[in-house]
XYZ file of C-alpha atoms in Angstrom:
155
model
C 163.121 156.915 192.042
C 161.965 155.119 195.175
C 159.679 152.123 195.593
C 157.106 151.691 198.323
C 154.657 149.215 199.776
C 151.370 150.949 200.526
C 149.425 148.708 202.871
C 145.696 148.881 203.402
C 143.332 147.163 205.790
C 140.237 145.824 203.992
C 138.418 145.550 207.341
C 138.772 149.312 207.775
C 138.255 150.581 204.209
C 136.165 149.174 201.342
C 138.756 149.153 198.572
C 136.555 147.376 195.984
C 133.838 150.002 196.369
C 136.423 152.764 196.225
C 137.717 151.430 192.901
C 134.206 150.957 191.485
C 133.290 154.517 192.447
C 136.522 155.960 191.032
C 137.660 157.213 194.429
C 140.955 155.367 194.913
C 143.170 158.207 193.799
C 145.122 158.856 196.990
C 146.799 156.973 199.831
C 147.387 158.013 203.428
C 151.058 158.201 204.321
C 152.400 158.299 207.847
C 155.954 156.998 207.513
C 158.675 158.190 205.130
C 156.713 161.391 204.514
C 159.895 163.272 203.600
C 161.160 160.508 201.289
C 158.103 159.653 199.183
C 158.185 161.749 196.029
C 156.207 162.381 192.886
C 157.412 159.861 190.281
C 158.003 157.031 192.778
C 156.198 153.704 192.406
C 154.098 151.733 194.879
C 153.047 148.134 195.444
C 149.487 148.190 196.819
C 149.191 145.515 199.488
C 146.158 144.532 201.531
C 146.680 142.769 204.834
C 144.462 140.284 206.641
C 142.904 136.982 205.638
C 143.449 137.532 201.901
C 146.790 139.310 202.188
C 148.574 140.014 198.953
C 149.319 142.438 196.157
C 146.238 144.098 194.702
C 147.890 146.509 192.330
C 150.689 148.810 191.344
C 150.565 152.573 191.232
C 152.531 155.607 190.172
C 152.853 158.284 192.823
C 151.589 161.492 191.278
C 152.368 163.999 194.044
C 154.613 164.613 196.987
C 152.866 164.048 200.330
C 150.651 166.983 201.190
C 148.038 167.983 203.679
C 144.544 166.943 202.858
C 141.314 167.896 204.511
C 139.095 164.865 204.233
C 135.741 165.708 202.759
C 132.643 163.577 202.680
C 133.439 162.023 199.286
C 134.845 158.781 200.690
C 133.748 158.829 204.337
C 131.152 156.136 203.616
C 133.970 153.778 202.572
C 135.537 153.729 206.049
C 134.042 150.911 208.140
C 132.764 152.554 211.324
C 132.547 149.099 212.972
C 136.329 148.773 212.745
C 138.517 150.793 215.127
C 140.876 151.957 212.352
C 137.973 152.787 210.041
C 136.195 154.695 212.789
C 139.330 156.705 213.560
C 139.729 157.702 209.906
C 136.053 158.474 209.531
C 135.688 160.599 212.637
C 139.023 161.779 214.016
C 141.430 161.827 211.074
C 140.087 164.894 209.303
C 143.544 166.185 208.375
C 146.217 163.769 207.221
C 149.068 163.513 204.727
C 148.307 161.786 201.442
C 149.907 161.196 198.090
C 147.920 161.158 194.917
C 148.241 157.884 193.018
C 147.475 156.579 189.557
C 146.565 152.898 189.622
C 148.536 151.325 186.757
C 147.719 147.670 187.482
C 144.361 146.982 189.113
C 143.869 143.573 190.712
C 141.230 144.769 193.185
C 138.188 144.075 191.043
C 139.091 141.101 188.867
C 139.742 138.632 191.702
C 143.230 137.872 190.398
C 145.249 139.459 193.158
C 148.594 137.897 194.030
C 148.141 136.118 197.380
C 151.098 136.275 199.726
C 151.192 132.457 199.746
C 152.007 132.139 196.041
C 154.799 134.665 196.025
C 157.695 132.490 194.909
C 160.320 131.335 197.338
C 160.922 132.057 200.960
C 164.109 133.919 200.161
C 165.026 136.481 197.583
C 163.472 139.793 196.620
C 159.943 139.045 197.836
C 160.730 137.367 201.163
C 159.562 140.389 203.148
C 156.288 140.478 201.203
C 155.619 136.761 201.597
C 155.857 137.120 205.365
C 153.597 140.173 205.447
C 150.160 139.150 206.705
C 149.527 142.080 208.959
C 152.273 144.410 210.018
C 151.063 147.624 211.602
C 151.547 150.588 209.312
C 150.486 152.229 206.077
C 153.657 152.434 204.043
C 157.049 150.770 203.955
C 160.120 150.998 201.777
C 160.524 148.505 198.936
C 163.049 148.216 196.146
C 163.135 148.082 192.354
C 163.702 144.310 192.295
C 160.614 143.679 194.442
C 158.510 146.003 192.286
C 159.670 144.456 189.009
C 159.149 140.904 190.334
C 155.551 141.782 191.262
C 155.101 143.460 187.854
C 156.232 140.253 186.087
C 153.833 138.173 188.208
C 150.947 140.513 187.347
C 151.777 140.484 183.648
C 151.954 136.680 183.639
C 148.453 136.498 185.172
C 146.810 138.828 182.649
């Protein structure tokens, strides 16, 4: 089993609306396409001003081609360059299907990068992640389980 950080840009995609409409069931993948597998686990991380962990997910499929339909096009911000690219140009991309196991998107209790304990140790790379270009990065079991304990202590 592998562990991943799936990073999203809230200026490009309206994650809260996606959750409320039951549409956050997949994630674009551009890196590690041949390594991400069904059964892996992901830390869902949003970058930007309120950077932090917004959830955990099980990966329910291997990466596969996906022809974007109109179901979630309205959730891509056309005023943002990344959102516009996904809305208009990125009609075919690789995605994995996900099952959100821990949802911090809608309850306002996400784990901000600033309260991740310590500047060293398993979460050092997450603490320093405000905005690093990319959609997915490798993580490890210790990072995932540390985030899981933080989430469980908040709920």
